[in-house]
mmCIF file of C-alpha atoms in Angstrom:
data_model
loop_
_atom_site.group_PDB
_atom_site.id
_atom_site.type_symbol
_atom_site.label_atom_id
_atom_site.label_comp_id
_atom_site.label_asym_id
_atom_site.label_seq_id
_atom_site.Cartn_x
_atom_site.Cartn_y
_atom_site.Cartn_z
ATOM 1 C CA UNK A 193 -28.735 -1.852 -11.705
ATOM 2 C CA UNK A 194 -26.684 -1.675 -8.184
ATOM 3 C CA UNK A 195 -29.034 -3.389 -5.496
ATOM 4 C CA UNK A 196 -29.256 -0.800 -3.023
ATOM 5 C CA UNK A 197 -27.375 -1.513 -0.397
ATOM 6 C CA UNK A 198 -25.768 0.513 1.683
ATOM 7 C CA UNK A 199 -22.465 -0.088 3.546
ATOM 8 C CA UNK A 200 -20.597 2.306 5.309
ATOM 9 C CA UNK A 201 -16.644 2.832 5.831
ATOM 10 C CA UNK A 202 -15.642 2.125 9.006
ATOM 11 C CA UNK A 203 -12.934 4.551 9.127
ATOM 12 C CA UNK A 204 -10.745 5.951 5.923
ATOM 13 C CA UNK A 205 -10.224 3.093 3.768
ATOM 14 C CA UNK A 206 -8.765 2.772 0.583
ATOM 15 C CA UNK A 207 -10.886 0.684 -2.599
ATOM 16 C CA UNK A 208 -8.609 -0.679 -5.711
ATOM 17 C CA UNK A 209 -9.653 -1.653 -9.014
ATOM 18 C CA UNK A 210 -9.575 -5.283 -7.505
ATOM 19 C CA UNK A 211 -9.565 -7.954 -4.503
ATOM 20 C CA UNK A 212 -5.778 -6.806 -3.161
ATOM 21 C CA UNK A 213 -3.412 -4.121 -2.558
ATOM 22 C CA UNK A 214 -1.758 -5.779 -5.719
ATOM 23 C CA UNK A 215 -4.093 -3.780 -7.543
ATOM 24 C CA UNK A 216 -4.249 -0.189 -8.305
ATOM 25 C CA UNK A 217 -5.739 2.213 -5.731
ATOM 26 C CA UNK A 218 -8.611 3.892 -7.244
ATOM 27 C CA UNK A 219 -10.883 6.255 -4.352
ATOM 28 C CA UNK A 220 -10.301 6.419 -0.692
ATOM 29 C CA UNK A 221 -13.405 6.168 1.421
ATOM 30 C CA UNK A 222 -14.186 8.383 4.113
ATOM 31 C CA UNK A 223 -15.746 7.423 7.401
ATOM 32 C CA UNK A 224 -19.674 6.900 7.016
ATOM 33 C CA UNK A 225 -19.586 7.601 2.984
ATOM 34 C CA UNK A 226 -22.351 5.010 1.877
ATOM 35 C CA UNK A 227 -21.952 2.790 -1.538
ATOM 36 C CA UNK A 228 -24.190 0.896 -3.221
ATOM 37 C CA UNK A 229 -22.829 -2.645 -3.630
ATOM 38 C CA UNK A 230 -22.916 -4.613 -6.834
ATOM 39 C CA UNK A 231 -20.929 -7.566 -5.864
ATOM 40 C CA UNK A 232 -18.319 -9.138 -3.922
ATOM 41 C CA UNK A 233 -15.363 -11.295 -4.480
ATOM 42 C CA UNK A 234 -15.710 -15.336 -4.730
ATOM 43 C CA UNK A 235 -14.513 -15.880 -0.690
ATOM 44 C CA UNK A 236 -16.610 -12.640 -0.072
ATOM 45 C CA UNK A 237 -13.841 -10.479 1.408
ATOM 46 C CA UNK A 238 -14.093 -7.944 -0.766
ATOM 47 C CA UNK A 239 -16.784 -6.277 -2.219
ATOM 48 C CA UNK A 240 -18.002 -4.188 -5.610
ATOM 49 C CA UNK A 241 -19.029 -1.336 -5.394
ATOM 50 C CA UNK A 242 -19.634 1.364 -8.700
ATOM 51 C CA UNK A 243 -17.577 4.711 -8.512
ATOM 52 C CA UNK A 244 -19.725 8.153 -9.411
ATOM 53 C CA UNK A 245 -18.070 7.463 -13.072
ATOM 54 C CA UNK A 246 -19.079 3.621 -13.228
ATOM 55 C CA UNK A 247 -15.905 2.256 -12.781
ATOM 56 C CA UNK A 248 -15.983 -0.979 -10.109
ATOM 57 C CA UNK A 249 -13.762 -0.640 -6.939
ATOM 58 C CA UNK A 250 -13.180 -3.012 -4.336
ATOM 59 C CA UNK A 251 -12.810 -2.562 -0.847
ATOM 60 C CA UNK A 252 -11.954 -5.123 1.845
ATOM 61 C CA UNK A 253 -15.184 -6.114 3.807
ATOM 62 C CA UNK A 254 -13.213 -6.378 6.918
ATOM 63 C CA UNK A 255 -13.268 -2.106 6.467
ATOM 64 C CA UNK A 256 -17.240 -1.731 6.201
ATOM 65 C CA UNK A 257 -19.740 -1.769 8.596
ATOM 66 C CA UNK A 258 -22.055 -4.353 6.889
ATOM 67 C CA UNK A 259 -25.870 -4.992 8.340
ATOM 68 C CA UNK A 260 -26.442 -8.182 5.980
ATOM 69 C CA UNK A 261 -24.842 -11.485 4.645
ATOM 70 C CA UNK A 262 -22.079 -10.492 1.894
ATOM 71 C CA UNK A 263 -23.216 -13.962 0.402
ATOM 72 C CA UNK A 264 -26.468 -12.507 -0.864
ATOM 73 C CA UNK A 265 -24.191 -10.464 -3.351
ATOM 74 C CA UNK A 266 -23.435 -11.501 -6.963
ATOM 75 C CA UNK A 267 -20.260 -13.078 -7.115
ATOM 76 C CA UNK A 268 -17.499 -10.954 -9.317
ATOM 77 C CA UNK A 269 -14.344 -12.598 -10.814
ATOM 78 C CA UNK A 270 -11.419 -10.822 -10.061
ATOM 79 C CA UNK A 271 -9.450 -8.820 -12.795
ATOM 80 C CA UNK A 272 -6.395 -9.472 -14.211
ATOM 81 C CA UNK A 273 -3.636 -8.047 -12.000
ATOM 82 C CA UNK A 274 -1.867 -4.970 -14.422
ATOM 83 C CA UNK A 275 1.554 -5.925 -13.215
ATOM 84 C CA UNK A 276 4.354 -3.217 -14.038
ATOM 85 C CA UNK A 277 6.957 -4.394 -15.894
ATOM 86 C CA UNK A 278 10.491 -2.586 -16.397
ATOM 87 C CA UNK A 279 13.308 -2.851 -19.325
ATOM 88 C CA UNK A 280 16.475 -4.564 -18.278
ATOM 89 C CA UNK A 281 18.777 -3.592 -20.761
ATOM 90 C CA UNK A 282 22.099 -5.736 -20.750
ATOM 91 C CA UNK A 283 24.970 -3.967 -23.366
ATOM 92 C CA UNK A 284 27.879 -5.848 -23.766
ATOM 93 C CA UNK A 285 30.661 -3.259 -25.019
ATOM 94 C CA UNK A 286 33.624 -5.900 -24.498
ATOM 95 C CA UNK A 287 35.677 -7.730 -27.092
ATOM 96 C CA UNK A 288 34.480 -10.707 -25.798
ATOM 97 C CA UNK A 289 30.502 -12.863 -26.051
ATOM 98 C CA UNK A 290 29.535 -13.786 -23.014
ATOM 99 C CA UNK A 291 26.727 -15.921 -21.163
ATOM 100 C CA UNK A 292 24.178 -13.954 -18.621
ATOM 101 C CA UNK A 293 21.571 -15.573 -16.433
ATOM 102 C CA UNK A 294 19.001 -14.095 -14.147
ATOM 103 C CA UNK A 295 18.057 -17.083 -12.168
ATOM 104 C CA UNK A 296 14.633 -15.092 -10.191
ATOM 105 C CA UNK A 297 13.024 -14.532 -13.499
ATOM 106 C CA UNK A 298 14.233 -18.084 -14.887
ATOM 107 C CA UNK A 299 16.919 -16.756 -17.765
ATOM 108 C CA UNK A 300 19.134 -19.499 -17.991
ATOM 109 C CA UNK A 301 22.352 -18.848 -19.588
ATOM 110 C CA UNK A 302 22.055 -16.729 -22.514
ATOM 111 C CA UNK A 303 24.483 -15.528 -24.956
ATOM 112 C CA UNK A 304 25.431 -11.597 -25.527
ATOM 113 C CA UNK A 305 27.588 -11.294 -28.517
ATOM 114 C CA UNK A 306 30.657 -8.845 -28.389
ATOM 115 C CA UNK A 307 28.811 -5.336 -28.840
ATOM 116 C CA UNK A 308 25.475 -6.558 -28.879
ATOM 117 C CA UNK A 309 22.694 -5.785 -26.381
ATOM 118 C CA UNK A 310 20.027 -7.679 -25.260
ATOM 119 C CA UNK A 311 16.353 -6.225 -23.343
ATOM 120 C CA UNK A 312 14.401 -8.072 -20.668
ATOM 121 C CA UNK A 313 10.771 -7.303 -19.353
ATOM 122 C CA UNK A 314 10.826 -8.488 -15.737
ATOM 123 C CA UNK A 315 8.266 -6.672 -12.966
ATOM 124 C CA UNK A 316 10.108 -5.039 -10.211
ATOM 125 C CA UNK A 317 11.865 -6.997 -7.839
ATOM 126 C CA UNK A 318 16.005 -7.513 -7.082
ATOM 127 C CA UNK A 319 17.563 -9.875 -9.683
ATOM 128 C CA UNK A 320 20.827 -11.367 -9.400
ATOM 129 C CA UNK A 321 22.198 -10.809 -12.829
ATOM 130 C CA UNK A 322 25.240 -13.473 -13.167
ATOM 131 C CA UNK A 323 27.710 -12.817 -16.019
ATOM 132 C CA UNK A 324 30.075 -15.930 -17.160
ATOM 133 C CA UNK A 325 32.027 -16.514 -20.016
ATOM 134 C CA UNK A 326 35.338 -18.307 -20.877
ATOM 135 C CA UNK A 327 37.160 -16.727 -17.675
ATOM 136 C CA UNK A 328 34.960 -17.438 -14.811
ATOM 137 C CA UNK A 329 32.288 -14.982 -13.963
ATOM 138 C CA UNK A 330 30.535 -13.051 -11.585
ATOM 139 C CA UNK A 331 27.108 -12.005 -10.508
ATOM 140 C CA UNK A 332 25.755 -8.775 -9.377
ATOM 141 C CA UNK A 333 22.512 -7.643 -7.569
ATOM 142 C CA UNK A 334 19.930 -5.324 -9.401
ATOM 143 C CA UNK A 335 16.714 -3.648 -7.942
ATOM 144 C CA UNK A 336 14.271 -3.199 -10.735
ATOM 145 C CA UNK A 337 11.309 -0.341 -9.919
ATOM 146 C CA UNK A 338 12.544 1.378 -13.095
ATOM 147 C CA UNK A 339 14.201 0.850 -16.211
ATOM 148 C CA UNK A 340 18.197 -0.019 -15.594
ATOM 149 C CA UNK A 341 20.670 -0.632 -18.178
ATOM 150 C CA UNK A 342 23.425 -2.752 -16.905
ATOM 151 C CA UNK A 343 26.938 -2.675 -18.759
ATOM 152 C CA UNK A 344 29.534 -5.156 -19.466
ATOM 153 C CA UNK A 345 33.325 -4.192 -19.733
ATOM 154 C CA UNK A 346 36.321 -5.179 -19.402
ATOM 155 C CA UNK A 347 39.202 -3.875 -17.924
ATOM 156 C CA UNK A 348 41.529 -5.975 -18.754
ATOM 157 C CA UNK A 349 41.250 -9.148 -20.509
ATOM 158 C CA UNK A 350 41.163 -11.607 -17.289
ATOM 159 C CA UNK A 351 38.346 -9.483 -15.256
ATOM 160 C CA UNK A 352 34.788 -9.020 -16.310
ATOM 161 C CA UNK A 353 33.946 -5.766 -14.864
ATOM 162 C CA UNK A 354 30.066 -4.844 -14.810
ATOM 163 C CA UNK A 355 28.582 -1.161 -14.205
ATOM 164 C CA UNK A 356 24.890 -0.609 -13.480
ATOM 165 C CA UNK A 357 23.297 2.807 -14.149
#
């Protein structure tokens, strides 16, 4: 059972389904709502609290007006961190195989075979996707926060061109 106590929000605040606005916002807290703490966070800057439907949210201590020592609260480990991730598809509709790399997500050079395709699972951030093959190559910048498919074509045979959409 929830010990009892009772913090207050200091203002609006928002809780998350863990310590850090990495995590998913779950409730916003309105200014004097009162929760009934279960727990707090290993450094004690955040702290558990139950929802009405007995999910845990945290909220940042630094947001609550708090009348006793966090420490006296059972220590919670911190979830996992859901971290979205996004399809990169890479098609290759040349004549040609050629080598891709994505250096932020550590890809080293990997081979796409003429008319082949090839999918990567990377969270959202911007990648430089670099494209080489036996005529030099090229790299181009992509901003994953949804799926992208990125093409590979040539216009003629000495200049790799490559399309994102």
């Amino acid at each position: 059972a929830p010990s009892q106590i009772i913090v207050s929000a200091s203002g609006d605040t928002i809780a998350y389904n863990g310590p850090g606005k990495d995590y998913a916002a779950v409730a916003t807290l309105y200014q004097t709502q009162e929760l009934d703490c279960v727990g707090r966070s290993a450094d004690g800057e955040w702290i558990v609290f139950l929802l009405a439907d007995n999910r845990t949210a945290w909220v940042n201590a630094e947001n609550l007006l708090i009348n006793f020592d966090p420490y006296t609260l059972e220590s919670i480990e911190a979830p996992p961190t859901q971290e979205i991730m996004y399809k990169l598809l890479i098609v290759n509709n040349t004549e040609d195989a050629w080598f891709i790399s994505i250096p932020e997500a550590d890809i080293p050079a990997t081979n796409v075979a003429e008319s082949a395709s090839l999918v990567f699972e990377l969270p959202a951030q911007t990648y430089h996707v670099v494209v080489g093959g036996k005529r030099g190559g090229e790299s181009k910048l992509v901003t994953l926060n949804q799926d992208i498919t990125v093409k590979l074509n040539t216009s003629s045979t000495q200049k790799l061109l490559i399309t994102v959409e």
